[in-house]
Coordinates of C-alpha atoms in Angstrom, one line a residue:
M1 CA 16.6 76.1 -19.0
N2 CA 20.3 75.5 -18.9
R3 CA 19.8 72.8 -16.2
I4 CA 17.3 71.0 -18.5
I5 CA 19.7 71.1 -21.4
G6 CA 22.4 69.7 -19.2
V7 CA 20.3 66.9 -18.0
L8 CA 19.3 66.0 -21.6
A9 CA 22.9 66.1 -22.7
A10 CA 23.9 63.7 -19.9
F11 CA 21.0 61.4 -20.8
V12 CA 22.1 61.3 -24.4
A13 CA 25.7 60.6 -23.3
L14 CA 24.5 57.8 -21.1
L15 CA 22.6 56.2 -24.0
A16 CA 25.6 56.4 -26.1
C17 CA 27.7 54.6 -23.5
V18 CA 25.1 51.9 -23.2
S19 CA 24.5 51.3 -26.9
S20 CA 28.0 51.7 -28.2
P21 CA 29.3 48.2 -27.2
A22 CA 26.4 46.5 -28.9
A23 CA 26.8 48.7 -32.0
A24 CA 30.5 47.9 -32.1
Q25 CA 29.8 44.2 -31.7
E26 CA 27.5 44.3 -34.8
K27 CA 30.4 45.7 -36.8
N28 CA 32.5 42.6 -36.1
I29 CA 32.3 39.1 -37.3
T30 CA 34.5 36.3 -36.0
V31 CA 35.3 33.4 -38.3
F32 CA 36.9 30.1 -37.2
A33 CA 38.3 28.6 -40.4
A34 CA 40.5 25.7 -41.5
A35 CA 44.1 26.7 -41.8
S36 CA 44.2 25.9 -45.5
V37 CA 41.9 28.7 -46.5
K38 CA 44.0 31.4 -44.8
N39 CA 45.4 33.3 -47.8
A40 CA 42.1 33.3 -49.7
L41 CA 39.9 34.1 -46.7
D42 CA 42.2 37.0 -45.6
E43 CA 41.8 38.6 -49.0
L44 CA 38.1 37.9 -49.0
D45 CA 37.6 39.4 -45.6
T46 CA 39.5 42.5 -46.6
A47 CA 37.1 42.9 -49.5
Y48 CA 34.1 42.3 -47.3
T49 CA 35.3 45.0 -44.8
K50 CA 35.8 47.5 -47.6
K51 CA 32.4 46.8 -48.9
T52 CA 30.4 46.8 -45.7
G53 CA 32.5 48.4 -43.0
V54 CA 32.2 45.2 -40.9
N55 CA 35.5 44.0 -39.5
V56 CA 36.2 40.3 -39.8
T57 CA 38.5 38.5 -37.3
A58 CA 39.6 35.1 -38.5
S59 CA 41.1 32.4 -36.4
Y60 CA 42.9 29.6 -38.3
A61 CA 43.7 26.1 -37.1
A62 CA 42.9 22.5 -37.7
S63 CA 39.1 21.9 -38.2
S64 CA 39.2 19.4 -35.3
A65 CA 40.6 22.0 -32.9
L66 CA 38.2 24.7 -34.0
A67 CA 35.1 22.5 -33.8
K68 CA 36.0 21.6 -30.2
Q69 CA 36.7 25.2 -29.3
I70 CA 33.3 26.2 -30.6
E71 CA 31.7 23.4 -28.6
Q72 CA 33.4 24.7 -25.5
G73 CA 31.9 28.2 -26.0
A74 CA 34.5 30.1 -28.1
P75 CA 32.9 33.2 -29.5
A76 CA 32.8 32.3 -33.2
D77 CA 30.1 33.5 -35.6
V78 CA 31.1 31.3 -38.6
F79 CA 32.8 27.9 -38.9
I80 CA 34.5 26.8 -42.1
S81 CA 35.7 23.2 -41.9
A82 CA 38.1 21.3 -44.3
D83 CA 35.9 18.3 -44.1
S84 CA 32.3 17.3 -43.5
D85 CA 33.1 15.1 -40.5
W86 CA 34.0 18.0 -38.2
M87 CA 31.0 20.0 -39.4
D88 CA 28.9 17.0 -38.7
Y89 CA 30.5 16.9 -35.2
A90 CA 29.6 20.6 -34.6
A91 CA 26.1 19.9 -35.8
A92 CA 25.8 17.0 -33.4
K93 CA 26.9 19.2 -30.5
N94 CA 24.4 21.9 -31.5
S95 CA 27.2 24.3 -32.2
I96 CA 26.0 25.4 -35.7
N97 CA 22.8 26.5 -37.3
G98 CA 22.1 23.6 -39.7
R99 CA 19.9 25.6 -42.0
S100 CA 22.9 27.9 -42.8
R101 CA 25.2 25.1 -43.7
V102 CA 26.6 25.0 -47.3
N103 CA 29.2 22.9 -49.0
L104 CA 31.3 25.9 -50.2
L105 CA 34.7 24.7 -51.6
G106 CA 36.5 21.7 -53.0
N107 CA 40.2 20.9 -53.2
S108 CA 42.7 18.3 -54.2
M109 CA 45.6 16.6 -52.4
V110 CA 49.2 16.6 -53.6
L111 CA 52.6 15.2 -52.6
I112 CA 55.2 17.9 -52.1
A113 CA 59.0 18.1 -51.6
P114 CA 61.4 21.0 -50.8
T115 CA 62.1 23.0 -54.0
D116 CA 65.7 21.8 -54.0
S117 CA 64.8 18.1 -53.7
K118 CA 66.0 15.6 -56.3
I119 CA 62.6 14.0 -56.2
D120 CA 60.7 15.2 -59.3
H121 CA 57.6 13.9 -61.0
V122 CA 56.0 10.9 -59.3
N123 CA 53.1 8.8 -60.6
I124 CA 50.8 8.1 -57.7
G125 CA 48.7 5.0 -58.1
A126 CA 48.1 1.5 -56.8
G127 CA 51.2 0.0 -55.2
F128 CA 52.8 3.5 -54.9
D129 CA 55.9 3.0 -52.7
L130 CA 55.9 6.2 -50.6
A131 CA 58.2 4.7 -47.9
K132 CA 60.9 4.0 -50.5
L133 CA 60.5 7.4 -52.0
A134 CA 61.0 9.1 -48.7
G135 CA 64.2 7.2 -48.0
D136 CA 65.6 8.2 -44.6
G137 CA 63.5 11.3 -44.5
R138 CA 60.2 12.1 -42.8
I139 CA 56.8 12.6 -44.4
A140 CA 54.7 15.5 -43.1
T141 CA 51.0 15.8 -43.0
G142 CA 48.2 16.6 -40.5
D143 CA 47.5 14.2 -37.6
V144 CA 45.8 11.3 -39.3
K145 CA 43.5 10.7 -36.4
A146 CA 41.9 14.1 -36.4
V147 CA 43.2 16.7 -38.9
P148 CA 41.3 16.5 -42.2
V149 CA 44.3 16.5 -44.5
G150 CA 45.8 13.7 -42.4
K151 CA 42.6 11.7 -42.6
Y152 CA 42.4 12.2 -46.3
A153 CA 46.1 11.2 -46.7
K154 CA 45.7 8.0 -44.7
A155 CA 42.6 7.0 -46.6
A156 CA 44.3 7.5 -49.9
L157 CA 47.4 5.6 -48.9
E158 CA 45.4 2.7 -47.5
K159 CA 43.5 2.5 -50.7
L160 CA 46.7 2.6 -52.7
G161 CA 48.3 -0.1 -50.5
S162 CA 51.0 2.3 -49.3
W163 CA 50.1 3.1 -45.7
Q164 CA 51.5 0.2 -43.8
A165 CA 55.1 0.6 -45.1
A166 CA 55.1 4.4 -44.8
E167 CA 53.3 4.9 -41.5
R168 CA 56.4 4.9 -39.3
K169 CA 57.9 7.7 -41.4
F170 CA 55.1 10.1 -40.8
A171 CA 55.6 13.4 -38.9
M172 CA 52.1 14.4 -37.7
A173 CA 51.5 18.1 -37.6
E174 CA 48.8 20.0 -35.8
N175 CA 47.4 21.4 -39.0
V176 CA 48.1 21.4 -42.8
R177 CA 50.1 24.7 -42.7
A178 CA 52.4 23.3 -40.0
A179 CA 53.0 20.3 -42.3
L180 CA 53.7 22.6 -45.2
T181 CA 56.3 24.5 -43.1
L182 CA 58.1 21.3 -42.2
V183 CA 58.7 20.5 -45.9
A184 CA 59.5 24.1 -46.8
R185 CA 62.2 24.2 -44.2
G186 CA 63.6 20.8 -45.3
E187 CA 62.7 19.2 -42.0
A188 CA 60.6 16.6 -43.9
A189 CA 61.6 15.0 -47.2
L190 CA 58.0 14.9 -48.4
G191 CA 54.6 16.2 -47.4
I192 CA 51.0 15.5 -48.2
V193 CA 48.9 18.8 -48.3
Y194 CA 46.2 20.4 -50.3
A195 CA 47.0 21.7 -53.7
T196 CA 46.1 25.2 -52.6
D197 CA 48.7 25.1 -49.8
A198 CA 51.5 24.1 -52.2
R199 CA 50.4 27.0 -54.4
V200 CA 51.1 29.7 -51.8
E201 CA 54.5 28.3 -50.5
P202 CA 57.5 29.0 -52.6
G203 CA 59.6 26.7 -50.5
V204 CA 58.0 23.6 -51.9
K205 CA 57.2 21.9 -55.2
V206 CA 54.4 19.5 -56.2
V207 CA 55.8 16.2 -57.2
G208 CA 52.6 14.2 -57.6
T209 CA 48.8 14.5 -57.3
F210 CA 46.6 11.9 -55.5
P211 CA 43.9 10.5 -57.7
A212 CA 40.5 12.0 -56.7
D213 CA 39.0 8.5 -56.3
S214 CA 41.7 7.4 -53.8
H215 CA 40.1 9.4 -50.9
P216 CA 36.8 10.9 -49.9
S217 CA 35.9 14.1 -51.7
I218 CA 37.6 17.1 -50.2
I219 CA 34.8 19.4 -49.2
Y220 CA 34.8 22.6 -47.1
P221 CA 31.4 23.2 -45.5
A222 CA 30.6 26.7 -44.0
A223 CA 27.9 27.5 -41.4
A224 CA 26.9 30.1 -38.9
T225 CA 27.2 29.0 -35.3
T226 CA 24.2 28.9 -33.0
T227 CA 25.5 32.0 -31.2
A228 CA 26.2 34.0 -34.3
K229 CA 25.5 37.7 -34.4
P230 CA 22.6 38.8 -36.7
G231 CA 24.9 40.3 -39.2
T232 CA 26.5 36.8 -39.9
S233 CA 23.9 36.0 -42.6
A234 CA 25.2 38.8 -44.8
Y235 CA 28.8 37.5 -44.4
L236 CA 27.7 34.0 -45.4
A237 CA 25.9 35.4 -48.4
F238 CA 29.2 37.2 -49.4
L239 CA 31.0 33.8 -49.2
R240 CA 28.6 32.6 -51.9
S241 CA 29.0 35.6 -54.1
T242 CA 30.8 36.0 -57.5
A243 CA 33.4 38.2 -55.8
A244 CA 34.2 35.4 -53.3
K245 CA 34.2 32.8 -56.2
N246 CA 36.8 34.8 -58.0
I247 CA 39.0 35.1 -54.9
F248 CA 38.8 31.4 -54.0
E249 CA 39.4 30.2 -57.5
K250 CA 42.5 32.5 -57.8
Y251 CA 44.0 30.5 -54.9
G252 CA 43.1 27.1 -56.6
F253 CA 39.9 26.2 -54.7
K254 CA 36.9 24.7 -56.5
F255 CA 33.8 26.8 -55.9
L256 CA 30.9 24.3 -55.3
V257 CA 27.9 26.6 -55.1
S258 CA 26.2 28.8 -57.8
P259 CA 27.3 32.3 -57.0
S260 CA 24.5 34.5 -55.7
T261 CA 25.5 37.9 -57.1

């Protein structure tokens, strides 16, 4: 009898060893998200873990870098991009589940300077002379060829007739938070970032806001990847919830969907 009990105990232990990695995996969600959502998403993920017991690991970088990492097989369950172009890229590479895609957030773009800068309020409009405003200093933003904020910035400056003169003064950063840091440290005289970034960095001040019609609408799509774990749908539902809306709006984002609950 004792031998039978021992065999059964060993069998149960073996099952536990086999099933525990899968069970642990189901309790984790990995999110690849645009650098600009870090503060809001960190708070949101903490709230989600408290509510569900599911741990969320977030990796932040430029949307361009994240889209390519997912394409190359990085183990992400969710992708949140700072523009539609890189989400479209991920869709074209079959990296995301198109049916799960939603335009989640909106933002605006601002001109910033270090808090101790003599530059104050600037009217940004047609003929805006950004090059003259920067003087001998540099202008920080994301890489205009790939990083969403840089692409938005270049589009706006081209429309306003300011790009050609200012182009040589730009310091291209790997993502918007890196550009924000350059300005906060005084390593750049000016920067072009999202309004939400300026809001969380005490080392900078907003000196101007780009007209919404000077650049494509700033939209953050979110989607599950094609390799997402089953529990990912519940996380995406939480992103669309009233609780998420309150958190995102606290950080200055526009919530573009009708909250689910």
